[in-house]
Amino acid sequence: MGTDTRVYTLQDIFRAAIAGQKAVAVWRLPNTDTVQACVQLGKQFTTGQPQLETSPFGFFFCPFQTSRQNQNLFIKGDLYFDGDDLVTAADAPAQQLDSFLKLLQQEQQNDSWHPSADDENHTCQTEQGFIDAVTKAVAAIQAEEMEKVVLSRNNRIQLPDQFSPIAALKSMAAAYPRAFISLVSIPGVGTWMGASPEILVSINEQQVFHTMALAGTQTAVENVADAIWRQKEIEEQAMVERYILSCFKKLRLRDYNEVGPRTVIAGNLMHLRTDFKVNLRDVHFPTLGTDMLELLHPTSAVCGLPKEPALQFILAHEGYNRSYYSGYLGPVNGSNGTHLYVNLRCMELLEHEAILYAGAGITEASDPQKEWQETQHKMQTMREILSIFG
């Protein structure tokens, strides 16, 4: 890799990527200060099922369900920004690199992003539609067709006139220090940004594998020790735990460390969380990351249990296409390791509007009106970021 000695800002790099029709991903890992970015210079983004161990450095962006319209995408790290320096990969295509560096030097003035390829076809779930779907889900659970299903909805709102993706990203990073902060913009696909509290699969520099069961939601209180959880939320979280343990069992993995459940704060909300870790230096399981990714996604925290009937219920009753909401995203094989997060607390940027997404876990004890309120609370994460632009 080579380092460009000139000093560029994150804003410079993002604007040049948009002007040059390049895919760009920007992220900040939880409990860190460094905002990182990578840019792909070529035009091929679609990929098959991610193979984490053999992948080059880059950024995965994968949907809730793959389809012709929503495919697994990979942004190869031809250029990497570590917060200070811009580093070029040894195999970066020379001609495209030269063109990109020229764009960087031109100091692009506009705050724009790659627009959604499907702007006209975005349908939104209404309040009544969501409540009807929850009512049907409770009836299906009572009839023992499934144990739990996660139903989501979306909402279109006007973007403020002065909106800037990089300024919004920096506000998210400051407001949500414990979340995974991301901004992904891909030509012909669109632009998404969010602040996710949920690890799907992570392997750090010390070769420690990490996943988590995160479920149950209530409004945050000042002291987590004062949190009181209802049976509904405790059971919902336990279902996600059991699902992760069933994945370990399928892989015949017995050596893991389990901590939780404990109450954690994510923005204006609290959740129950249990962490599962495996030291890959002690356990010979070189493909654990890829194998668990394949088994886990979509997790019971975004789909339901058992997975198949819950997924079929979502497709039949949710009333819109989730696209990349509740899929997963994150850097792979970088200097900090591989960190894939569930795409939650997110929004999709259209030309003049944003689409906000949120979901709620439905069990036998669910109240449709309360579940609607839960989605309202979750959408507040992105609304608050947009409100800073006036």
GROMACS .gro file of C-alpha atoms in nm:
model
  390
    1MET     CA    1   0.000   0.000   0.000
    2GLY     CA    2   0.109   0.358  -0.065
    3THR     CA    3   0.021   0.668   0.132
    4ASP     CA    4  -0.079   0.995  -0.034
    5THR     CA    5   0.117   1.263   0.154
    6ARG     CA    6  -0.136   1.543   0.095
    7VAL     CA    7  -0.392   1.601   0.369
    8TYR     CA    8  -0.753   1.530   0.276
    9THR     CA    9  -1.060   1.546   0.495
   10LEU     CA   10  -1.337   1.291   0.515
   11GLN     CA   11  -1.559   1.548   0.342
   12ASP     CA   12  -1.309   1.575   0.053
   13ILE     CA   13  -1.296   1.199   0.004
   14PHE     CA   14  -1.673   1.149   0.023
   15ARG     CA   15  -1.746   1.434  -0.220
   16ALA     CA   16  -1.484   1.309  -0.469
   17ALA     CA   17  -1.634   0.957  -0.455
   18ILE     CA   18  -1.981   1.093  -0.533
   19ALA     CA   19  -1.849   1.318  -0.814
   20GLY     CA   20  -1.654   1.026  -0.964
   21GLN     CA   21  -1.945   0.778  -0.938
   22LYS     CA   22  -1.747   0.558  -0.695
   23ALA     CA   23  -1.880   0.344  -0.411
   24VAL     CA   24  -1.779   0.470  -0.067
   25ALA     CA   25  -1.829   0.342   0.288
   26VAL     CA   26  -1.761   0.545   0.603
   27TRP     CA   27  -1.779   0.397   0.954
   28ARG     CA   28  -1.686   0.438   1.318
   29LEU     CA   29  -1.659   0.135   1.547
   30PRO     CA   30  -1.825   0.151   1.893
   31ASN     CA   31  -1.630   0.312   2.177
   32THR     CA   32  -1.362   0.446   1.941
   33ASP     CA   33  -1.293   0.795   1.801
   34THR     CA   34  -1.154   0.710   1.458
   35VAL     CA   35  -1.384   0.755   1.159
   36GLN     CA   36  -1.263   0.530   0.874
   37ALA     CA   37  -1.357   0.511   0.506
   38CYS     CA   38  -1.289   0.305   0.197
   39VAL     CA   39  -1.351   0.377  -0.172
   40GLN     CA   40  -1.375   0.125  -0.456
   41LEU     CA   41  -1.243   0.250  -0.789
   42GLY     CA   42  -1.397  -0.023  -1.010
   43LYS     CA   43  -1.766  -0.071  -1.091
   44GLN     CA   44  -1.845  -0.433  -0.990
   45PHE     CA   45  -2.008  -0.441  -0.645
   46THR     CA   46  -2.234  -0.747  -0.639
   47THR     CA   47  -2.099  -1.054  -0.463
   48GLY     CA   48  -2.216  -1.397  -0.351
   49GLN     CA   49  -2.241  -1.523   0.007
   50PRO     CA   50  -1.959  -1.342   0.193
   51GLN     CA   51  -1.652  -1.552   0.274
   52LEU     CA   52  -1.502  -1.354   0.559
   53GLU     CA   53  -1.174  -1.538   0.599
   54THR     CA   54  -1.066  -1.510   0.234
   55SER     CA   55  -1.214  -1.171   0.146
   56PRO     CA   56  -0.984  -0.880   0.059
   57PHE     CA   57  -1.013  -0.569   0.276
   58GLY     CA   58  -1.334  -0.379   0.213
   59PHE     CA   59  -1.690  -0.326   0.333
   60PHE     CA   60  -1.990  -0.560   0.301
   61PHE     CA   61  -2.340  -0.420   0.254
   62CYS     CA   62  -2.601  -0.695   0.241
   63PRO     CA   63  -2.985  -0.690   0.238
   64PHE     CA   64  -3.245  -0.852   0.462
   65GLN     CA   65  -3.317  -1.093   0.176
   66THR     CA   66  -3.120  -1.117  -0.145
   67SER     CA   67  -3.314  -1.062  -0.467
   68ARG     CA   68  -3.246  -0.934  -0.818
   69GLN     CA   69  -3.321  -0.586  -0.686
   70ASN     CA   70  -3.131  -0.614  -0.353
   71GLN     CA   71  -2.806  -0.806  -0.378
   72ASN     CA   72  -2.511  -0.873  -0.149
   73LEU     CA   73  -2.262  -0.594  -0.221
   74PHE     CA   74  -1.891  -0.557  -0.149
   75ILE     CA   75  -1.698  -0.230  -0.163
   76LYS     CA   76  -1.333  -0.326  -0.215
   77GLY     CA   77  -1.091  -0.101  -0.026
   78ASP     CA   78  -0.886   0.035  -0.318
   79LEU     CA   79  -0.846   0.351  -0.110
   80TYR     CA   80  -0.855   0.354   0.269
   81PHE     CA   81  -0.882   0.657   0.496
   82ASP     CA   82  -0.771   0.590   0.856
   83GLY     CA   83  -0.885   0.925   0.993
   84ASP     CA   84  -0.555   1.094   0.904
   85ASP     CA   85  -0.400   0.946   0.589
   86LEU     CA   86  -0.531   0.822   0.256
   87VAL     CA   87  -0.376   0.483   0.179
   88THR     CA   88  -0.380   0.316  -0.165
   89ALA     CA   89  -0.405  -0.065  -0.202
   90ALA     CA   90  -0.120  -0.228  -0.397
   91ASP     CA   91  -0.366  -0.366  -0.655
   92ALA     CA   92  -0.569  -0.044  -0.701
   93PRO     CA   93  -0.631   0.016  -1.076
   94ALA     CA   94  -0.383   0.287  -1.180
   95GLN     CA   95  -0.596   0.475  -1.433
   96GLN     CA   96  -0.901   0.503  -1.204
   97LEU     CA   97  -0.674   0.600  -0.915
   98ASP     CA   98  -0.524   0.882  -1.118
   99SER     CA   99  -0.874   1.009  -1.212
  100PHE     CA  100  -0.989   0.994  -0.850
  101LEU     CA  101  -0.687   1.187  -0.719
  102LYS     CA  102  -0.756   1.459  -0.976
  103LEU     CA  103  -1.115   1.483  -0.849
  104LEU     CA  104  -0.983   1.512  -0.493
  105GLN     CA  105  -0.760   1.802  -0.589
  106GLN     CA  106  -1.052   1.988  -0.750
  107GLU     CA  107  -1.221   2.040  -0.409
  108GLN     CA  108  -1.582   1.942  -0.485
  109GLN     CA  109  -1.828   2.193  -0.339
  110ASN     CA  110  -2.156   1.999  -0.336
  111ASP     CA  111  -2.298   1.790  -0.055
  112SER     CA  112  -2.466   1.516  -0.255
  113TRP     CA  113  -2.489   1.135  -0.250
  114HIS     CA  114  -2.570   0.849  -0.484
  115PRO     CA  115  -2.952   0.850  -0.516
  116SER     CA  116  -3.164   0.538  -0.475
  117ALA     CA  117  -3.207   0.344  -0.798
  118ASP     CA  118  -3.567   0.272  -0.703
  119ASP     CA  119  -3.694   0.610  -0.583
  120GLU     CA  120  -4.038   0.579  -0.746
  121ASN     CA  121  -4.120   0.232  -0.608
  122HIS     CA  122  -4.074   0.293  -0.236
  123THR     CA  123  -4.399   0.201  -0.061
  124CYS     CA  124  -4.453   0.286   0.306
  125GLN     CA  125  -4.642   0.090   0.568
  126THR     CA  126  -4.931   0.285   0.728
  127GLU     CA  127  -5.012   0.286   1.099
  128GLN     CA  128  -5.330   0.087   1.039
  129GLY     CA  129  -5.147  -0.156   0.810
  130PHE     CA  130  -4.881  -0.216   1.076
  131ILE     CA  131  -5.137  -0.262   1.355
  132ASP     CA  132  -5.336  -0.508   1.139
  133ALA     CA  133  -5.019  -0.706   1.066
  134VAL     CA  134  -4.931  -0.720   1.439
  135THR     CA  135  -5.286  -0.837   1.521
  136LYS     CA  136  -5.256  -1.117   1.263
  137ALA     CA  137  -4.911  -1.208   1.395
  138VAL     CA  138  -5.038  -1.243   1.755
  139ALA     CA  139  -5.318  -1.469   1.629
  140ALA     CA  140  -5.068  -1.682   1.432
  141ILE     CA  141  -4.843  -1.714   1.740
  142GLN     CA  142  -5.141  -1.811   1.958
  143ALA     CA  143  -5.227  -2.074   1.695
  144GLU     CA  144  -4.867  -2.204   1.741
  145GLU     CA  145  -4.768  -2.132   1.380
  146MET     CA  146  -4.453  -1.961   1.517
  147GLU     CA  147  -4.308  -1.837   1.849
  148LYS     CA  148  -4.210  -1.483   1.749
  149VAL     CA  149  -4.201  -1.261   1.443
  150VAL     CA  150  -4.036  -0.922   1.394
  151LEU     CA  151  -4.252  -0.677   1.200
  152SER     CA  152  -4.113  -0.351   1.071
  153ARG     CA  153  -4.230  -0.039   0.893
  154ASN     CA  154  -4.087   0.266   0.722
  155ASN     CA  155  -4.170   0.634   0.697
  156ARG     CA  156  -4.075   0.900   0.439
  157ILE     CA  157  -3.984   1.243   0.570
  158GLN     CA  158  -3.849   1.558   0.405
  159LEU     CA  159  -3.473   1.614   0.427
  160PRO     CA  160  -3.372   1.953   0.572
  161ASP     CA  161  -3.242   2.202   0.311
  162GLN     CA  162  -2.894   2.220   0.465
  163PHE     CA  163  -2.855   1.843   0.506
  164SER     CA  164  -2.499   1.709   0.474
  165PRO     CA  165  -2.425   1.333   0.502
  166ILE     CA  166  -2.081   1.386   0.657
  167ALA     CA  167  -2.211   1.642   0.908
  168ALA     CA  168  -2.494   1.398   0.995
  169LEU     CA  169  -2.242   1.115   1.037
  170LYS     CA  170  -2.030   1.325   1.275
  171SER     CA  171  -2.341   1.412   1.478
  172MET     CA  172  -2.434   1.044   1.500
  173ALA     CA  173  -2.082   0.957   1.612
  174ALA     CA  174  -2.101   1.217   1.892
  175ALA     CA  175  -2.457   1.128   1.998
  176TYR     CA  176  -2.414   0.746   1.995
  177PRO     CA  177  -2.061   0.660   2.115
  178ARG     CA  178  -2.152   0.295   2.184
  179ALA     CA  179  -2.308   0.229   1.841
  180PHE     CA  180  -2.162   0.130   1.504
  181ILE     CA  181  -2.194   0.443   1.289
  182SER     CA  182  -2.208   0.407   0.910
  183LEU     CA  183  -2.264   0.590   0.583
  184VAL     CA  184  -2.268   0.383   0.262
  185SER     CA  185  -2.320   0.530  -0.085
  186ILE     CA  186  -2.315   0.309  -0.396
  187PRO     CA  187  -2.388   0.417  -0.757
  188GLY     CA  188  -2.703   0.256  -0.892
  189VAL     CA  189  -2.802   0.135  -0.544
  190GLY     CA  190  -2.837   0.436  -0.315
  191THR     CA  191  -2.720   0.578   0.016
  192TRP     CA  192  -2.786   0.454   0.369
  193MET     CA  193  -2.671   0.574   0.707
  194GLY     CA  194  -2.733   0.459   1.062
  195ALA     CA  195  -2.626   0.393   1.421
  196SER     CA  196  -2.657   0.021   1.498
  197PRO     CA  197  -2.631  -0.126   1.849
  198GLU     CA  198  -2.619  -0.490   1.732
  199ILE     CA  199  -2.314  -0.699   1.635
  200LEU     CA  200  -2.394  -0.983   1.396
  201VAL     CA  201  -2.043  -1.129   1.357
  202SER     CA  202  -1.717  -0.973   1.474
  203ILE     CA  203  -1.357  -1.104   1.479
  204ASN     CA  204  -1.111  -0.859   1.635
  205GLU     CA  205  -0.732  -0.820   1.605
  206GLN     CA  206  -0.684  -1.073   1.887
  207GLN     CA  207  -0.885  -1.333   1.690
  208VAL     CA  208  -1.179  -1.325   1.928
  209PHE     CA  209  -1.513  -1.407   1.763
  210HIS     CA  210  -1.812  -1.214   1.904
  211THR     CA  211  -2.187  -1.219   1.846
  212MET     CA  212  -2.476  -1.103   2.063
  213ALA     CA  213  -2.840  -1.160   2.147
  214LEU     CA  214  -3.003  -0.816   2.160
  215ALA     CA  215  -3.379  -0.792   2.210
  216GLY     CA  216  -3.642  -0.635   2.431
  217THR     CA  217  -3.690  -0.260   2.415
  218GLN     CA  218  -3.800   0.015   2.651
  219THR     CA  219  -3.734   0.386   2.691
  220ALA     CA  220  -3.402   0.451   2.864
  221VAL     CA  221  -3.394   0.543   3.234
  222GLU     CA  222  -3.113   0.737   3.400
  223ASN     CA  223  -2.975   0.440   3.593
  224VAL     CA  224  -2.980   0.097   3.420
  225ALA     CA  225  -2.997  -0.068   3.763
  226ASP     CA  226  -3.352   0.073   3.788
  227ALA     CA  227  -3.467  -0.096   3.465
  228ILE     CA  228  -3.768  -0.324   3.513
  229TRP     CA  229  -3.829  -0.575   3.234
  230ARG     CA  230  -4.164  -0.735   3.160
  231GLN     CA  231  -4.193  -1.108   3.099
  232LYS     CA  232  -4.258  -1.036   2.728
  233GLU     CA  233  -3.918  -0.868   2.680
  234ILE     CA  234  -3.731  -1.126   2.891
  235GLU     CA  235  -3.878  -1.409   2.685
  236GLU     CA  236  -3.813  -1.227   2.357
  237GLN     CA  237  -3.445  -1.188   2.446
  238ALA     CA  238  -3.421  -1.551   2.565
  239MET     CA  239  -3.548  -1.667   2.224
  240VAL     CA  240  -3.260  -1.488   2.049
  241GLU     CA  241  -3.013  -1.642   2.297
  242ARG     CA  242  -3.151  -1.991   2.233
  243TYR     CA  243  -3.121  -1.936   1.859
  244ILE     CA  244  -2.749  -1.844   1.883
  245LEU     CA  245  -2.688  -2.149   2.103
  246SER     CA  246  -2.867  -2.369   1.846
  247CYS     CA  247  -2.626  -2.234   1.578
  248PHE     CA  248  -2.326  -2.325   1.797
  249LYS     CA  249  -2.477  -2.669   1.844
  250LYS     CA  250  -2.515  -2.719   1.467
  251LEU     CA  251  -2.145  -2.641   1.429
  252ARG     CA  252  -2.060  -2.864   1.730
  253LEU     CA  253  -1.894  -2.569   1.900
  254ARG     CA  254  -1.875  -2.623   2.277
  255ASP     CA  255  -1.609  -2.376   2.391
  256TYR     CA  256  -1.761  -2.029   2.418
  257ASN     CA  257  -1.796  -1.757   2.679
  258GLU     CA  258  -2.146  -1.626   2.755
  259VAL     CA  259  -2.211  -1.304   2.950
  260GLY     CA  260  -2.561  -1.169   3.020
  261PRO     CA  261  -2.838  -1.091   2.984
  262ARG     CA  262  -2.774  -0.737   3.102
  263THR     CA  263  -2.939  -0.402   3.037
  264VAL     CA  264  -2.763  -0.178   2.783
  265ILE     CA  265  -2.848   0.173   2.663
  266ALA     CA  266  -2.865   0.246   2.290
  267GLY     CA  267  -2.946   0.613   2.233
  268ASN     CA  268  -3.286   0.690   2.388
  269LEU     CA  269  -3.367   0.318   2.435
  270MET     CA  270  -3.262   0.023   2.652
  271HIS     CA  271  -3.229  -0.340   2.547
  272LEU     CA  272  -3.141  -0.673   2.703
  273ARG     CA  273  -2.812  -0.808   2.570
  274THR     CA  274  -2.612  -1.130   2.603
  275ASP     CA  275  -2.262  -1.151   2.453
  276PHE     CA  276  -2.108  -1.471   2.315
  277LYS     CA  277  -1.733  -1.487   2.252
  278VAL     CA  278  -1.495  -1.755   2.119
  279ASN     CA  279  -1.115  -1.724   2.125
  280LEU     CA  280  -1.013  -1.861   1.785
  281ARG     CA  281  -0.654  -1.902   1.906
  282ASP     CA  282  -0.776  -2.160   2.158
  283VAL     CA  283  -1.047  -2.320   1.944
  284HIS     CA  284  -0.947  -2.453   1.602
  285PHE     CA  285  -1.240  -2.328   1.395
  286PRO     CA  286  -1.093  -2.114   1.111
  287THR     CA  287  -1.426  -2.060   0.929
  288LEU     CA  288  -1.638  -1.980   1.236
  289GLY     CA  289  -1.710  -1.623   1.119
  290THR     CA  290  -1.844  -1.727   0.777
  291ASP     CA  291  -2.030  -2.031   0.913
  292MET     CA  292  -2.204  -1.832   1.186
  293LEU     CA  293  -2.288  -1.548   0.944
  294GLU     CA  294  -2.465  -1.796   0.718
  295LEU     CA  295  -2.656  -1.955   1.008
  296LEU     CA  296  -2.742  -1.634   1.192
  297HIS     CA  297  -2.871  -1.405   0.919
  298PRO     CA  298  -3.149  -1.307   0.937
  299THR     CA  299  -3.138  -1.342   1.315
  300SER     CA  300  -3.443  -1.402   1.529
  301ALA     CA  301  -3.398  -1.040   1.647
  302VAL     CA  302  -3.494  -0.913   1.299
  303CYS     CA  303  -3.693  -1.207   1.159
  304GLY     CA  304  -3.840  -1.441   1.423
  305LEU     CA  305  -3.859  -1.801   1.538
  306PRO     CA  306  -3.873  -2.053   1.388
  307LYS     CA  307  -3.701  -1.866   1.106
  308GLU     CA  308  -3.890  -2.007   0.806
  309PRO     CA  309  -4.255  -1.950   0.913
  310ALA     CA  310  -4.157  -1.606   1.055
  311LEU     CA  311  -3.991  -1.508   0.727
  312GLN     CA  312  -4.293  -1.622   0.524
  313PHE     CA  313  -4.523  -1.423   0.753
  314ILE     CA  314  -4.309  -1.109   0.705
  315LEU     CA  315  -4.312  -1.146   0.326
  316ALA     CA  316  -4.690  -1.199   0.324
  317HIS     CA  317  -4.796  -0.929   0.573
  318GLU     CA  318  -4.532  -0.659   0.619
  319GLY     CA  319  -4.653  -0.465   0.316
  320TYR     CA  320  -4.325  -0.321   0.180
  321ASN     CA  321  -3.971  -0.420   0.079
  322ARG     CA  322  -3.718  -0.390   0.364
  323SER     CA  323  -3.432  -0.368   0.112
  324TYR     CA  324  -3.109  -0.320   0.313
  325TYR     CA  325  -3.287  -0.245   0.643
  326SER     CA  326  -3.219  -0.534   0.889
  327GLY     CA  327  -2.954  -0.671   0.656
  328TYR     CA  328  -2.592  -0.638   0.770
  329LEU     CA  329  -2.292  -0.422   0.696
  330GLY     CA  330  -1.938  -0.351   0.807
  331PRO     CA  331  -1.564  -0.364   0.735
  332VAL     CA  332  -1.391  -0.696   0.670
  333ASN     CA  333  -1.022  -0.783   0.715
  334GLY     CA  334  -0.912  -0.432   0.806
  335SER     CA  335  -0.652  -0.332   1.064
  336ASN     CA  336  -0.920  -0.368   1.337
  337GLY     CA  337  -1.042  -0.706   1.209
  338THR     CA  338  -1.390  -0.788   1.073
  339HIS     CA  339  -1.701  -0.624   1.221
  340LEU     CA  340  -2.045  -0.688   1.073
  341TYR     CA  341  -2.348  -0.519   1.230
  342VAL     CA  342  -2.721  -0.555   1.176
  343ASN     CA  343  -2.847  -0.253   0.980
  344LEU     CA  344  -3.078  -0.105   1.247
  345ARG     CA  345  -3.163   0.256   1.350
  346CYS     CA  346  -3.102   0.358   0.991
  347MET     CA  347  -3.233   0.571   0.708
  348GLU     CA  348  -3.212   0.561   0.331
  349LEU     CA  349  -3.140   0.893   0.158
  350LEU     CA  350  -3.347   0.983  -0.148
  351GLU     CA  351  -3.288   1.305  -0.338
  352HIS     CA  352  -3.503   1.528  -0.115
  353GLU     CA  353  -3.638   1.280   0.141
  354ALA     CA  354  -3.520   1.021   0.389
  355ILE     CA  355  -3.687   0.686   0.454
  356LEU     CA  356  -3.667   0.585   0.821
  357TYR     CA  357  -3.698   0.217   0.921
  358ALA     CA  358  -3.783   0.045   1.250
  359GLY     CA  359  -3.917  -0.289   1.372
  360ALA     CA  360  -4.060  -0.457   1.683
  361GLY     CA  361  -4.053  -0.815   1.809
  362ILE     CA  362  -4.404  -0.962   1.823
  363THR     CA  363  -4.486  -1.237   2.073
  364GLU     CA  364  -4.807  -1.380   2.216
  365ALA     CA  365  -4.813  -1.096   2.473
  366SER     CA  366  -4.780  -0.811   2.219
  367ASP     CA  367  -5.015  -0.514   2.219
  368PRO     CA  368  -5.040  -0.375   1.859
  369GLN     CA  369  -5.061  -0.010   1.972
  370LYS     CA  370  -4.756  -0.047   2.201
  371GLU     CA  371  -4.558  -0.211   1.919
  372TRP     CA  372  -4.640   0.087   1.696
  373GLN     CA  373  -4.512   0.319   1.971
  374GLU     CA  374  -4.192   0.113   1.995
  375THR     CA  375  -4.123   0.170   1.623
  376GLN     CA  376  -4.187   0.542   1.677
  377HIS     CA  377  -3.927   0.549   1.955
  378LYS     CA  378  -3.672   0.364   1.740
  379MET     CA  379  -3.720   0.605   1.448
  380GLN     CA  380  -3.644   0.891   1.687
  381THR     CA  381  -3.271   0.800   1.666
  382MET     CA  382  -3.253   0.921   1.304
  383ARG     CA  383  -3.511   1.200   1.349
  384GLU     CA  384  -3.290   1.359   1.613
  385ILE     CA  385  -2.994   1.359   1.375
  386LEU     CA  386  -3.201   1.527   1.101
  387SER     CA  387  -3.331   1.787   1.349
  388ILE     CA  388  -2.983   1.938   1.393
  389PHE     CA  389  -3.009   2.082   1.040
  390GLY     CA  390  -3.315   2.289   1.134
   0.00000   0.00000   0.00000
